[in-house]
CSV table of C-alpha atoms and ligand atoms in Angstrom, one decimal:
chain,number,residue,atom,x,y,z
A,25,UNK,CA,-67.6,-48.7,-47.5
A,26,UNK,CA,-65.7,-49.4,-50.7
A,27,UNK,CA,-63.1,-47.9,-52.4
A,28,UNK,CA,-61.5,-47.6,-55.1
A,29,UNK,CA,-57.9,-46.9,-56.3
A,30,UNK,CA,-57.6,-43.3,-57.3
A,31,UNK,CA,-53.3,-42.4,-56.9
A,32,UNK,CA,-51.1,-44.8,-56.5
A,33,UNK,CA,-48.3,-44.8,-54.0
A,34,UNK,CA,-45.2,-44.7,-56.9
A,35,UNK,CA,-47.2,-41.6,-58.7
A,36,UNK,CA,-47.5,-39.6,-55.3
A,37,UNK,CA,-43.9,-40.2,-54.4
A,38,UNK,CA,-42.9,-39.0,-58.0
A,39,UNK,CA,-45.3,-36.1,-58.2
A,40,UNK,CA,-43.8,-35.1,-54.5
A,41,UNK,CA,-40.4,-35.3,-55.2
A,42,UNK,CA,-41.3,-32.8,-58.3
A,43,UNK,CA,-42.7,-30.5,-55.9
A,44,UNK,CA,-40.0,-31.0,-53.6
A,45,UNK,CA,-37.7,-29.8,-57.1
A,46,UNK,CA,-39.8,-27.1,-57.8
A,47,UNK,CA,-39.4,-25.4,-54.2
A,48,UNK,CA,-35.9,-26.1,-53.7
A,49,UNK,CA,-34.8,-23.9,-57.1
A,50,UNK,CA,-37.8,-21.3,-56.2
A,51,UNK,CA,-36.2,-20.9,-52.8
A,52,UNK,CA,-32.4,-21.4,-53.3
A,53,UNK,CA,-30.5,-19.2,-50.8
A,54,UNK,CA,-33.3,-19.0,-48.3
A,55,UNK,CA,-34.1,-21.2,-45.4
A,56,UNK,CA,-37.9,-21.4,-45.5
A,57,UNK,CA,-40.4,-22.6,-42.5
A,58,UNK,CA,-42.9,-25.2,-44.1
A,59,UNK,CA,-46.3,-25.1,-41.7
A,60,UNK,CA,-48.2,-27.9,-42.2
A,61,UNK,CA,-51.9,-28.3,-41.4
A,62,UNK,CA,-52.3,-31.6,-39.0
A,63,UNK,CA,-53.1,-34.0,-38.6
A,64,UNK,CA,-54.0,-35.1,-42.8
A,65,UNK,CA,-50.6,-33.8,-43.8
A,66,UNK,CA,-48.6,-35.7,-41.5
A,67,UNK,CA,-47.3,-38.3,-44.6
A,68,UNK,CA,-47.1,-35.8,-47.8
A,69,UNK,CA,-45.0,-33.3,-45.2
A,70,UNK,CA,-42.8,-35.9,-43.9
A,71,UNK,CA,-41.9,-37.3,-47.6
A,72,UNK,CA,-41.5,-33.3,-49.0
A,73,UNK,CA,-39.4,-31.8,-46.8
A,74,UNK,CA,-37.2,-35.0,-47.1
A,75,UNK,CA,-37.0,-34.6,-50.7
A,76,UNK,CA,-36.4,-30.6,-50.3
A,77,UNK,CA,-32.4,-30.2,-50.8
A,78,UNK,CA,-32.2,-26.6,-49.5
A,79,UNK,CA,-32.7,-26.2,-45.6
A,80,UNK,CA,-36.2,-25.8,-44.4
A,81,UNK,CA,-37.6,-26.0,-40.6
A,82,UNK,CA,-40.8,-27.2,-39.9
A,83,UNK,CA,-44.5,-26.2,-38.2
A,84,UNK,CA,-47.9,-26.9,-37.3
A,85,UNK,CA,-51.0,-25.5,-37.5
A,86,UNK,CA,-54.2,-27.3,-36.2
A,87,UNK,CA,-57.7,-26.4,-37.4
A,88,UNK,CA,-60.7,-28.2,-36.8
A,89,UNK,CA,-64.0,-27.9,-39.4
A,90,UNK,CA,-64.5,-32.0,-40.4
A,91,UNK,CA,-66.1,-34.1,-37.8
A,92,UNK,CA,-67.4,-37.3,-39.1
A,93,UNK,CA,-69.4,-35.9,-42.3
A,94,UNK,CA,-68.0,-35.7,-45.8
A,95,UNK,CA,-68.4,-32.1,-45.8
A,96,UNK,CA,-67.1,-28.6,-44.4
A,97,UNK,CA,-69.1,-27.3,-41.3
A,98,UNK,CA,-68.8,-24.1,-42.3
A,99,UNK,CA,-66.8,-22.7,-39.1
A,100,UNK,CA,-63.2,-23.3,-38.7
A,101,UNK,CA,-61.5,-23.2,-35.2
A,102,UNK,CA,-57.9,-23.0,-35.1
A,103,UNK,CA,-57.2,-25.6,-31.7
A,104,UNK,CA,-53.0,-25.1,-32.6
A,105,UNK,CA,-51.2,-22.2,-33.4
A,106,UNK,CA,-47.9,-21.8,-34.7
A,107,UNK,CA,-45.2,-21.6,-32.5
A,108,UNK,CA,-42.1,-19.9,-34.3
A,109,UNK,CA,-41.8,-16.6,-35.1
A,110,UNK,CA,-42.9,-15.9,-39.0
A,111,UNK,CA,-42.7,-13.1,-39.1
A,112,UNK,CA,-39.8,-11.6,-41.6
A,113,UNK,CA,-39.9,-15.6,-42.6
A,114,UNK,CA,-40.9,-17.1,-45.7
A,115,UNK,CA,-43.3,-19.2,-44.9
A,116,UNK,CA,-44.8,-21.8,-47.3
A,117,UNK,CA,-47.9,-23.5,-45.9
A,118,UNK,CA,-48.9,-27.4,-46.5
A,119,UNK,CA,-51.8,-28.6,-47.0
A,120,UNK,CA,-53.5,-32.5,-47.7
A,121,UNK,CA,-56.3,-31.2,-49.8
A,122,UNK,CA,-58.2,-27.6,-50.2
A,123,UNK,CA,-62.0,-28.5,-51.0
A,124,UNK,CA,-64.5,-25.6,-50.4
A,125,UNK,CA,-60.9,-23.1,-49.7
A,126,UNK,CA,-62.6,-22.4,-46.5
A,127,UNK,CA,-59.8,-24.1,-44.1
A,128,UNK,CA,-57.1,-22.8,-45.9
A,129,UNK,CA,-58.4,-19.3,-46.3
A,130,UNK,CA,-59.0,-18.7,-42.3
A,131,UNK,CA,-55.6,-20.0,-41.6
A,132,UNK,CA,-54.2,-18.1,-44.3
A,133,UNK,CA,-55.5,-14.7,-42.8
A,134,UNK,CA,-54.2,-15.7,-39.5
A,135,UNK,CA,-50.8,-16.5,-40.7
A,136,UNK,CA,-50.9,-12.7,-43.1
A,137,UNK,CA,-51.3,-10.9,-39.6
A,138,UNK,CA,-48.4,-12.2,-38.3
A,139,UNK,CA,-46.4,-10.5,-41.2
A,140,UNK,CA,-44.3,-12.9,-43.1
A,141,UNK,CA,-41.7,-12.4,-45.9
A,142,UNK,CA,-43.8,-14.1,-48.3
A,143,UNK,CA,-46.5,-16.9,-47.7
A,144,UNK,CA,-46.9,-19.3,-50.5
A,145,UNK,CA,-49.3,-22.7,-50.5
A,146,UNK,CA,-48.6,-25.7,-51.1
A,147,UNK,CA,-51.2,-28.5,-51.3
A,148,UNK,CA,-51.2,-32.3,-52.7
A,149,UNK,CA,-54.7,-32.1,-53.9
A,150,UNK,CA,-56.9,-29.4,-55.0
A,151,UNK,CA,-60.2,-30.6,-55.1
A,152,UNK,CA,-62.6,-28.4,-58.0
A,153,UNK,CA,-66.2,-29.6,-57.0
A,154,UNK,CA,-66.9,-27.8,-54.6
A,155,UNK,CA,-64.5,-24.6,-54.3
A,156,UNK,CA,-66.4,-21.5,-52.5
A,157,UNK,CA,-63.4,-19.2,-51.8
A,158,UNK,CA,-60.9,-18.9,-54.4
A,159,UNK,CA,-57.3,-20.2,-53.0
A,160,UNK,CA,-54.1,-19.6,-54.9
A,161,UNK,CA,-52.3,-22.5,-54.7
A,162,UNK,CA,-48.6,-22.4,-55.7
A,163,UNK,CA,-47.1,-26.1,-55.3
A,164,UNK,CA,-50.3,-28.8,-56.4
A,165,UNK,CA,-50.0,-31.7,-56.6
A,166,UNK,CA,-52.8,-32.7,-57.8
A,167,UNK,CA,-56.5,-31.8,-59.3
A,168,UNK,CA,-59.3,-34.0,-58.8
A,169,UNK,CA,-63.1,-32.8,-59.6
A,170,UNK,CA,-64.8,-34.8,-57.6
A,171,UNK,CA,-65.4,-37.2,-54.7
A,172,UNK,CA,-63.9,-38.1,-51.3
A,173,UNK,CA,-60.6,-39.4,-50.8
A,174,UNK,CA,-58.5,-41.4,-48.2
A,175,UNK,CA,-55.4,-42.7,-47.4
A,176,UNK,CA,-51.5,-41.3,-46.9
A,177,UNK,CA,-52.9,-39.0,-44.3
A,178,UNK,CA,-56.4,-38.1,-45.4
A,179,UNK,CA,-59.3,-39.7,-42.9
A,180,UNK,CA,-63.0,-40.4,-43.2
A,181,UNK,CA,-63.9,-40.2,-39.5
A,182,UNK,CA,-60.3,-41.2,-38.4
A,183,UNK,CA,-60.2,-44.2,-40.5
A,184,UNK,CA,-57.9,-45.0,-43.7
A,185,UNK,CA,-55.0,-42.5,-42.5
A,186,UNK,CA,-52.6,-45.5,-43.0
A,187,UNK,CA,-53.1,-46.7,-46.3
A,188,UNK,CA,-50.3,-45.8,-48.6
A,189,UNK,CA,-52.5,-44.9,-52.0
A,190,UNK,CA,-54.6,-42.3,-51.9
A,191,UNK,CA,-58.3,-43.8,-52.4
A,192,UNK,CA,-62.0,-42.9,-53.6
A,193,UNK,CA,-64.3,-44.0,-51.2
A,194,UNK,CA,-67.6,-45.1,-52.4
B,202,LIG,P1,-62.1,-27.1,-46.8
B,202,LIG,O1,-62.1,-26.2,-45.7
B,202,LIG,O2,-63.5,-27.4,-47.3
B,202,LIG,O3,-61.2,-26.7,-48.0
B,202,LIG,O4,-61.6,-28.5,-46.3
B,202,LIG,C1,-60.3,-28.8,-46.1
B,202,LIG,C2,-60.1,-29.9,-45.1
B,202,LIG,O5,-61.1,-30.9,-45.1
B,202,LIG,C3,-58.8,-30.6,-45.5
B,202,LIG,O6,-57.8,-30.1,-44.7
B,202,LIG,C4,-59.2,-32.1,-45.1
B,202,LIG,O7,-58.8,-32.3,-43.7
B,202,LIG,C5,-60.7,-32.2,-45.2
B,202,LIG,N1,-61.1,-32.8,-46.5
B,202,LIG,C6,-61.6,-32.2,-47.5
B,202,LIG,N2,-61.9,-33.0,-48.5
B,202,LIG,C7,-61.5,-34.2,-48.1
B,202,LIG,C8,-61.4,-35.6,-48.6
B,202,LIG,O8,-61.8,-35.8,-49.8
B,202,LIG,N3,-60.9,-36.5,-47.8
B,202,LIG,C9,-60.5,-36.3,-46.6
B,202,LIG,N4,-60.5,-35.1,-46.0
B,202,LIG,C10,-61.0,-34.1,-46.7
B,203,LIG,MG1,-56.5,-31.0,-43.4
């Protein structure tokens, strides 16, 4: 399959480290726990909380909806919970991408019962097409309309997680 340049590595790192700004002054004086989604996050959440200058501890949540198609299945499984306590926390979940919100939205009502301070999202790319629940997403980085990406963490059937631009693929 082709594909194309879509986000170069030196506009992510800038965007991220803006992001990284943003949530450092938002959150001055607290000690947040960033939860990120695995495994497409693994690169964007490494290179934010680095870039985050007030202390944060870190998370993981696992869901599985993609298998090898381009699109959602439509059920979404959580195979990893989170493992320290939230609740009283603020809590800022990470996301690679929201596309139809469905992902995000499950794991959001999961995280909401377990009674965090506050729960805030922050994604690298919110992807308009195809949108079917609406998401709030605080931190984005950024909006695309259309098409599928990979690279810096984001797969097509496993492949492309290694490549440090983000790509269309074609
Ligand atoms: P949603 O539930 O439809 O919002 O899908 C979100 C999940 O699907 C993301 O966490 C990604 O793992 C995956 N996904 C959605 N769009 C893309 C894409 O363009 N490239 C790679 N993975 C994607
Ligand atoms: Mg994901």
């Amino acid at each position: 399959m082709e594909k194309e340049l879509l986000i170069p590595r030196e506009n992510i790192q800038r965007r991220v480290k803006e992001l990284a700004r943003q949530i450092s002054s938002d959150y001055e004086g607290k000690e947040p726990i960033l939860i990120g989604i695995l495994n497409g996050v693994v690169f964007f959440f490494a290179d934010l909380m680095r870039e985050i200058s007030i202390p944060t501890k870190m998370d993981f949540i696992r869901a599985a909806s993609y298998g090898s198609e381009m699109k959602s299945s439509g059920s979404i499984r959580l195979t990893k919970d989170v493992e320290m306590p939230v609740r009283g926390q603020p809590v800022i979940l990470v996301e690679d991408i929201v596309d139809t919100g469905l992902t995000l939205t499950h794991i959001v009502k999961n995280l909401e019962s377990k009674g965090p301070e506050s729960l805030r999202i922050c994604a690298l790319i919110d992807k308009l097409e195809r949108r079917d629940i609406d998401v709030s997403i605080d931190y984005c980085g950024f909006k695309i309309n259309e098409g599928f990406l990979v690279g810096y963490g984001l797969d097509y059937d496993e492949k492309y997680r290694h490549l440090p631009d983000i790509c269309i693929l074609k």
